[in-house]
Amino acid sequence: MINILVTGSNGQLGNELRKLASVSPAFKFVFTDIAELDITNPGAIQALIVSKKISVIINCAAYTAVDKAETDTELAYRINADAPGFLATAAYKFNILLVHISTDYVFSGEGFRPYTENISCDPRSTYGMSKLKGEIAVIDSGCRHIIIRTSWLYSAFGNNFIKTVRKYGRERGHLNMIYDQIGTPTHAADLAVAILAIIPQYTDQKNEIYHYSNEGVCSWYDFALEILDQSGIKCTVAPITTFEYPLPAVRPFYSVLNKSKIKHDFNIKIPHWKESLTRCLKELEQIERTAI
Ligand SMILES: NC(=O)c1ccc[n+]([C@@H]2O[C@H](COP(=O)([O-])OP(=O)(O)OC[C@H]3O[C@@H](n4cnc5c(N)ncnc54)[C@H](OP(=O)(O)O)[C@@H]3O)[C@@H](O)[C@H]2O)c1
């Protein structure tokens, strides 16, 4: 039995891992969020590892409010940069595996070919810089680790782009959507499945960074159109530029991730983003129906 500590488990990815717990008999999970384990507290991390005999940590905890991070810089760095270092130090001390989740925002977004793991990072936002520092802290600790960068994460849990589009699509009947930022959505449920498939295959040779998103490429405009179409919501959508919708944090214009390495090293099959969106919308509709 592998005892897995999941941090930040009330978030999107954490909740998807919770859903898999009942169908994953090889793993025993300890799900925590800030109330049970604040990852900025190194003593608490080490105490929990010992008391629960943890052999793997999946770090889903993060400061993900990208725009707020521009002014709430200290807390963003504490959670995204310092805390992964604390988890990594503990992982090193107790010789356990740390699976740490990172982001496409570590890149400049000025590329035009899918980003491979070895392309130099050049984050343009506080969030991106803090996440890059977190990656470096994990690597520098010398602990057993896998870092997975993902992009445009969504799920039926929490607040995200899908829910915003459906809500305002229904309420307003017209939306403006950015068409000059290109990336790939990722259903957190797919990433959760991939993480659990990777853990038993881990060896010390695989202390690496990997990229994971769904297959395919789109703009936020395309993504919104597909969400509305699949949801059967009648709403017009106007394509606008990034310049027409200024936000505090700089977004990458191009953040498509190349996933060849993770597919090759762990024999992972990745669904297309439209197919995964269909599954998520079905689940969301079921949740909405039971809430009525
Ligand atoms: N969302 C995206 O579009 C996206 C894209 C690329 C990469 N990622 C990365 O993917 C990972 C998972 O993202 P997600 O969307 O699942 O995040 P999420 O929904 O924001 O969940 C993060 C969880 O961590 C918790 N948390 C915050 N500070 C904590 C602390 N000090 N100790 C313990 N828990 C703490 C949060 O609680 P509160 O809600 O109370 O703060 C939240 O429950 C993150 O590493 C993120 O950077 C996300």
Short mmCIF file of C-alpha atoms and ligand atoms in Angstrom, two decimals:
data_model
loop_
_atom_site.label_atom_id
_atom_site.label_comp_id
_atom_site.label_asym_id
_atom_site.label_seq_id
_atom_site.Cartn_x
_atom_site.Cartn_y
_atom_site.Cartn_z
CA MET A 1 0.00 0.00 0.00
CA ILE A 2 1.34 3.45 -0.96
CA ASN A 3 0.36 6.19 1.50
CA ILE A 4 -0.19 9.40 -0.45
CA LEU A 5 -0.47 12.86 1.07
CA VAL A 6 -2.48 15.23 -1.15
CA THR A 7 -2.10 18.92 -0.26
CA GLY A 8 -4.55 21.62 -1.38
CA SER A 9 -7.15 18.89 -1.87
CA ASN A 10 -10.16 21.23 -1.78
CA GLY A 11 -9.05 22.71 -5.11
CA GLN A 12 -9.82 21.52 -8.64
CA LEU A 13 -7.07 18.92 -8.99
CA GLY A 14 -7.30 17.84 -5.36
CA ASN A 15 -11.01 17.16 -5.71
CA GLU A 16 -10.43 15.06 -8.83
CA LEU A 17 -7.91 12.98 -6.87
CA ARG A 18 -10.48 12.58 -4.07
CA LYS A 19 -12.91 11.14 -6.65
CA LEU A 20 -10.33 8.52 -7.67
CA ALA A 21 -9.61 7.37 -4.12
CA SER A 22 -12.45 4.83 -4.01
CA VAL A 23 -11.32 3.18 -7.27
CA SER A 24 -7.58 3.14 -6.44
CA PRO A 25 -7.07 0.24 -3.99
CA ALA A 26 -3.26 0.38 -4.34
CA PHE A 27 -3.17 3.78 -2.64
CA LYS A 28 -4.21 5.03 0.77
CA PHE A 29 -4.84 8.77 0.65
CA VAL A 30 -4.50 11.48 3.26
CA PHE A 31 -6.35 14.48 1.84
CA THR A 32 -5.50 17.85 3.36
CA ASP A 33 -6.11 21.49 2.64
CA ILE A 34 -4.89 24.55 4.52
CA ALA A 35 -7.06 23.79 7.59
CA GLU A 36 -5.44 20.36 8.06
CA LEU A 37 -1.98 21.11 6.65
CA ASP A 38 -0.70 24.57 5.83
CA ILE A 39 2.17 23.86 3.45
CA THR A 40 3.94 27.05 4.56
CA ASN A 41 4.52 25.33 7.92
CA PRO A 42 7.59 23.03 7.61
CA GLY A 43 7.16 21.50 11.08
CA ALA A 44 3.56 20.52 10.38
CA ILE A 45 4.55 18.90 7.06
CA GLN A 46 7.21 16.74 8.71
CA ALA A 47 4.96 15.76 11.62
CA LEU A 48 2.20 14.64 9.25
CA ILE A 49 4.61 12.63 7.09
CA VAL A 50 5.78 10.73 10.14
CA SER A 51 2.37 10.22 11.78
CA LYS A 52 0.68 8.99 8.59
CA LYS A 53 3.71 7.06 7.25
CA ILE A 54 3.58 8.97 3.96
CA SER A 55 5.61 7.68 1.01
CA VAL A 56 4.37 10.07 -1.74
CA ILE A 57 3.24 13.72 -1.65
CA ILE A 58 1.12 15.19 -4.43
CA ASN A 59 1.30 18.95 -4.04
CA CYS A 60 -1.94 20.42 -5.43
CA ALA A 61 -1.80 23.43 -3.09
CA ALA A 62 -0.99 26.74 -4.73
CA TYR A 63 -1.75 30.43 -4.85
CA THR A 64 -3.67 30.47 -8.16
CA ALA A 65 -5.22 33.96 -8.20
CA VAL A 66 -3.03 35.12 -11.07
CA ASP A 67 -4.09 38.79 -11.09
CA LYS A 68 -4.23 39.19 -7.31
CA ALA A 69 -0.68 37.81 -7.11
CA GLU A 70 0.58 41.02 -8.75
CA THR A 71 -0.18 42.91 -5.51
CA ASP A 72 -0.34 40.06 -2.98
CA THR A 73 3.22 39.16 -3.95
CA GLU A 74 4.55 38.08 -0.57
CA LEU A 75 1.83 35.47 0.00
CA ALA A 76 2.06 34.21 -3.61
CA TYR A 77 5.81 33.58 -3.15
CA ARG A 78 5.30 32.04 0.28
CA ILE A 79 2.82 29.46 -1.10
CA ASN A 80 4.18 28.91 -4.63
CA ALA A 81 7.92 29.22 -4.02
CA ASP A 82 8.83 28.74 -0.32
CA ALA A 83 6.27 26.03 0.51
CA PRO A 84 7.29 23.62 -2.30
CA GLY A 85 10.82 24.02 -0.88
CA PHE A 86 9.52 22.97 2.56
CA LEU A 87 7.73 19.96 1.05
CA ALA A 88 10.87 19.05 -0.91
CA THR A 89 13.12 19.35 2.15
CA ALA A 90 10.79 16.98 4.00
CA ALA A 91 10.65 14.64 0.99
CA TYR A 92 14.46 14.55 0.93
CA LYS A 93 14.72 13.95 4.68
CA PHE A 94 12.27 11.04 4.62
CA ASN A 95 13.27 9.75 1.16
CA ILE A 96 9.77 10.06 -0.30
CA LEU A 97 8.53 11.06 -3.75
CA LEU A 98 7.18 14.59 -4.29
CA VAL A 99 4.86 15.09 -7.27
CA HIS A 100 4.73 18.86 -7.69
CA ILE A 101 2.34 20.65 -10.05
CA SER A 102 3.49 23.69 -12.01
CA THR A 103 2.28 25.82 -14.88
CA ASP A 104 2.65 27.01 -18.47
CA TYR A 105 3.07 30.54 -17.00
CA VAL A 106 6.77 29.76 -16.39
CA PHE A 107 7.27 30.44 -20.12
CA SER A 108 7.31 33.83 -21.82
CA GLY A 109 4.45 32.85 -24.11
CA GLU A 110 6.28 34.38 -27.02
CA GLY A 111 7.04 31.05 -28.67
CA PHE A 112 5.16 29.59 -31.62
CA ARG A 113 5.95 25.88 -31.27
CA PRO A 114 4.70 23.62 -28.45
CA TYR A 115 6.95 24.10 -25.41
CA THR A 116 9.18 21.15 -24.55
CA GLU A 117 10.45 20.75 -20.99
CA ASN A 118 13.98 21.91 -21.88
CA ILE A 119 13.00 25.31 -23.30
CA SER A 120 14.23 28.17 -21.09
CA CYS A 121 11.71 29.64 -18.69
CA ASP A 122 11.02 33.36 -18.74
CA PRO A 123 7.89 34.10 -16.73
CA ARG A 124 6.19 37.46 -17.22
CA SER A 125 3.91 37.51 -14.17
CA THR A 126 4.38 37.28 -10.41
CA TYR A 127 2.40 34.02 -10.43
CA GLY A 128 4.67 32.56 -13.14
CA MET A 129 7.83 33.73 -11.35
CA SER A 130 6.68 32.35 -8.01
CA LYS A 131 5.82 28.98 -9.60
CA LEU A 132 9.23 28.83 -11.32
CA LYS A 133 10.95 29.48 -7.99
CA GLY A 134 8.89 26.59 -6.56
CA GLU A 135 10.16 24.27 -9.30
CA ILE A 136 13.75 25.33 -8.63
CA ALA A 137 13.33 24.75 -4.89
CA VAL A 138 12.07 21.21 -5.56
CA ILE A 139 14.94 20.39 -7.92
CA ASP A 140 17.62 21.99 -5.69
CA SER A 141 16.47 20.03 -2.64
CA GLY A 142 17.75 16.81 -4.18
CA CYS A 143 14.52 15.02 -3.25
CA ARG A 144 12.89 12.33 -5.39
CA HIS A 145 10.50 14.32 -7.50
CA ILE A 146 8.36 14.67 -10.58
CA ILE A 147 7.30 18.17 -11.64
CA ILE A 148 4.26 18.33 -13.94
CA ARG A 149 3.50 21.58 -15.73
CA THR A 150 -0.07 21.93 -16.87
CA SER A 151 -2.22 24.63 -18.49
CA TRP A 152 -5.77 26.05 -18.51
CA LEU A 153 -6.92 23.69 -15.76
CA TYR A 154 -10.66 23.24 -15.22
CA SER A 155 -13.01 20.79 -13.54
CA ALA A 156 -16.58 20.47 -12.30
CA PHE A 157 -15.25 21.67 -8.91
CA GLY A 158 -14.34 25.24 -7.97
CA ASN A 159 -14.53 28.38 -10.04
CA ASN A 160 -13.08 28.32 -13.50
CA PHE A 161 -13.47 29.48 -17.09
CA ILE A 162 -16.15 26.91 -17.97
CA LYS A 163 -18.45 27.98 -15.17
CA THR A 164 -17.91 31.67 -15.91
CA VAL A 165 -18.73 31.21 -19.59
CA ARG A 166 -21.87 29.22 -18.84
CA LYS A 167 -23.07 31.69 -16.19
CA TYR A 168 -22.53 34.86 -18.22
CA GLY A 169 -23.52 33.17 -21.47
CA ARG A 170 -26.92 32.38 -19.96
CA GLU A 171 -27.32 35.75 -18.21
CA ARG A 172 -26.07 38.11 -20.91
CA GLY A 173 -26.50 36.32 -24.22
CA HIS A 174 -23.35 38.02 -25.54
CA LEU A 175 -19.71 37.62 -24.55
CA ASN A 176 -16.37 39.09 -25.63
CA MET A 177 -13.59 36.51 -25.72
CA ILE A 178 -9.85 36.82 -26.32
CA TYR A 179 -8.76 35.12 -29.53
CA ASP A 180 -5.02 35.94 -29.59
CA GLN A 181 -3.99 33.76 -26.63
CA ILE A 182 -3.45 30.17 -27.70
CA GLY A 183 -3.10 27.15 -25.44
CA THR A 184 -4.68 23.87 -24.45
CA PRO A 185 -7.35 23.30 -21.80
CA THR A 186 -6.76 20.53 -19.29
CA HIS A 187 -9.52 18.63 -17.54
CA ALA A 188 -8.19 18.17 -13.98
CA ALA A 189 -9.81 14.70 -13.95
CA ASP A 190 -7.47 13.57 -16.76
CA LEU A 191 -4.43 15.00 -15.00
CA ALA A 192 -5.44 13.22 -11.78
CA VAL A 193 -5.66 9.89 -13.64
CA ALA A 194 -2.25 10.52 -15.23
CA ILE A 195 -0.63 11.32 -11.87
CA LEU A 196 -1.87 8.07 -10.33
CA ALA A 197 -0.69 6.12 -13.39
CA ILE A 198 2.77 7.69 -13.11
CA ILE A 199 3.44 7.11 -9.40
CA PRO A 200 3.92 3.30 -9.57
CA GLN A 201 6.17 3.74 -12.63
CA TYR A 202 8.48 6.26 -10.94
CA THR A 203 12.17 5.46 -10.63
CA ASP A 204 15.03 7.74 -9.52
CA GLN A 205 15.95 8.15 -13.21
CA LYS A 206 12.65 9.98 -13.68
CA ASN A 207 13.42 12.97 -11.42
CA GLU A 208 12.25 15.22 -14.22
CA ILE A 209 9.93 17.96 -15.40
CA TYR A 210 7.00 16.77 -17.55
CA HIS A 211 4.30 18.60 -19.49
CA TYR A 212 0.66 17.56 -19.39
CA SER A 213 -2.43 19.12 -20.94
CA ASN A 214 -5.21 17.65 -23.03
CA GLU A 215 -4.53 17.14 -26.75
CA GLY A 216 -5.30 19.85 -29.29
CA VAL A 217 -4.94 23.60 -29.41
CA CYS A 218 -7.38 26.52 -29.16
CA SER A 219 -7.84 30.15 -28.18
CA TRP A 220 -10.04 31.30 -25.27
CA TYR A 221 -12.54 32.35 -27.96
CA ASP A 222 -12.64 28.82 -29.44
CA PHE A 223 -12.88 27.31 -25.97
CA ALA A 224 -15.83 29.56 -25.04
CA LEU A 225 -17.65 28.76 -28.32
CA GLU A 226 -17.28 25.04 -27.67
CA ILE A 227 -18.45 25.34 -24.04
CA LEU A 228 -21.56 27.27 -25.15
CA ASP A 229 -22.24 24.94 -28.06
CA GLN A 230 -21.89 21.74 -26.00
CA SER A 231 -23.98 23.31 -23.20
CA GLY A 232 -26.75 24.27 -25.65
CA ILE A 233 -26.56 27.91 -24.51
CA LYS A 234 -27.61 30.47 -27.11
CA CYS A 235 -25.08 33.28 -26.88
CA THR A 236 -23.15 35.35 -29.38
CA VAL A 237 -19.39 35.65 -28.91
CA ALA A 238 -17.20 38.47 -30.24
CA PRO A 239 -13.50 37.80 -30.67
CA ILE A 240 -11.36 40.49 -29.00
CA THR A 241 -7.62 40.99 -28.51
CA THR A 242 -5.64 40.85 -25.27
CA PHE A 243 -5.08 44.59 -25.71
CA GLU A 244 -8.86 45.16 -25.57
CA TYR A 245 -9.17 43.37 -22.21
CA PRO A 246 -6.30 44.55 -20.00
CA LEU A 247 -5.68 42.60 -16.77
CA PRO A 248 -3.10 43.14 -13.98
CA ALA A 249 -1.05 39.98 -14.82
CA VAL A 250 0.56 39.41 -18.22
CA ARG A 251 -0.78 36.25 -19.91
CA PRO A 252 1.28 34.05 -22.24
CA PHE A 253 0.16 34.56 -25.86
CA TYR A 254 1.23 31.05 -26.77
CA SER A 255 1.45 28.34 -24.12
CA VAL A 256 0.84 25.06 -25.91
CA LEU A 257 2.76 22.32 -24.07
CA ASN A 258 4.53 19.49 -25.88
CA LYS A 259 3.55 16.27 -24.12
CA SER A 260 5.75 13.76 -25.97
CA LYS A 261 7.99 13.11 -22.94
CA ILE A 262 5.24 12.18 -20.47
CA LYS A 263 3.48 10.05 -23.11
CA HIS A 264 6.72 8.23 -23.91
CA ASP A 265 8.13 7.77 -20.39
CA PHE A 266 4.88 6.65 -18.74
CA ASN A 267 2.83 5.32 -21.66
CA ILE A 268 0.09 7.89 -21.00
CA LYS A 269 -2.85 8.26 -23.41
CA ILE A 270 -4.24 11.79 -23.42
CA PRO A 271 -7.79 12.67 -24.57
CA HIS A 272 -8.54 15.60 -26.88
CA TRP A 273 -9.74 18.71 -25.04
CA LYS A 274 -13.19 18.66 -26.71
CA GLU A 275 -13.80 15.08 -25.61
CA SER A 276 -12.76 15.88 -22.03
CA LEU A 277 -14.91 19.00 -22.04
CA THR A 278 -17.94 16.83 -22.90
CA ARG A 279 -17.26 14.62 -19.88
CA CYS A 280 -16.83 17.60 -17.57
CA LEU A 281 -20.02 19.29 -18.79
CA LYS A 282 -22.01 16.10 -18.24
CA GLU A 283 -20.75 15.96 -14.67
CA LEU A 284 -21.44 19.66 -14.15
CA GLU A 285 -25.00 19.25 -15.41
CA GLN A 286 -25.53 16.33 -13.06
CA ILE A 287 -24.24 18.44 -10.13
CA GLU A 288 -26.51 21.33 -11.17
CA ARG A 289 -29.54 19.00 -11.41
CA THR A 290 -28.97 17.55 -7.93
CA ALA A 291 -28.53 21.07 -6.52
CA ILE A 292 -32.04 22.09 -7.68
N1 LIG B 1 -6.02 26.63 -12.46
C1 LIG B 1 -5.29 26.67 -13.57
O1 LIG B 1 -5.74 27.14 -14.63
C2 LIG B 1 -3.89 26.12 -13.56
C3 LIG B 1 -3.15 26.16 -14.75
C4 LIG B 1 -1.86 25.65 -14.75
C5 LIG B 1 -1.33 25.11 -13.60
N2 LIG B 1 -2.06 25.10 -12.46
C6 LIG B 1 -1.45 24.51 -11.24
O2 LIG B 1 -2.15 23.31 -10.95
C7 LIG B 1 -2.16 23.09 -9.54
C8 LIG B 1 -3.59 22.83 -9.09
O3 LIG B 1 -4.38 23.96 -9.46
P1 LIG B 1 -5.92 24.07 -9.06
O4 LIG B 1 -6.60 24.83 -10.16
O5 LIG B 1 -6.43 22.75 -8.63
O6 LIG B 1 -5.79 25.06 -7.80
P2 LIG B 1 -6.95 25.53 -6.84
O7 LIG B 1 -8.27 25.05 -7.29
O8 LIG B 1 -6.72 27.01 -6.61
O9 LIG B 1 -6.59 24.76 -5.49
C9 LIG B 1 -5.48 25.08 -4.71
C10 LIG B 1 -5.82 24.69 -3.28
O10 LIG B 1 -4.68 24.98 -2.46
C11 LIG B 1 -5.17 25.57 -1.27
N3 LIG B 1 -4.12 26.30 -0.57
C12 LIG B 1 -3.74 27.59 -0.72
N4 LIG B 1 -2.78 27.90 0.14
C13 LIG B 1 -2.51 26.77 0.86
C14 LIG B 1 -1.61 26.46 1.91
N5 LIG B 1 -0.78 27.39 2.42
N6 LIG B 1 -1.61 25.21 2.41
C15 LIG B 1 -2.46 24.27 1.91
N7 LIG B 1 -3.34 24.51 0.94
C16 LIG B 1 -3.37 25.75 0.41
C17 LIG B 1 -6.29 26.46 -1.77
O11 LIG B 1 -7.10 26.93 -0.73
P3 LIG B 1 -7.84 28.37 -0.95
O12 LIG B 1 -8.76 28.20 -2.10
O13 LIG B 1 -8.51 28.57 0.36
O14 LIG B 1 -6.74 29.36 -1.21
C18 LIG B 1 -6.99 25.51 -2.73
O15 LIG B 1 -7.90 24.68 -2.05
C19 LIG B 1 -1.50 24.32 -8.92
O16 LIG B 1 -0.15 24.03 -8.67
C20 LIG B 1 -1.59 25.37 -10.00
O17 LIG B 1 -0.55 26.33 -9.89
C21 LIG B 1 -3.33 25.57 -12.41
#
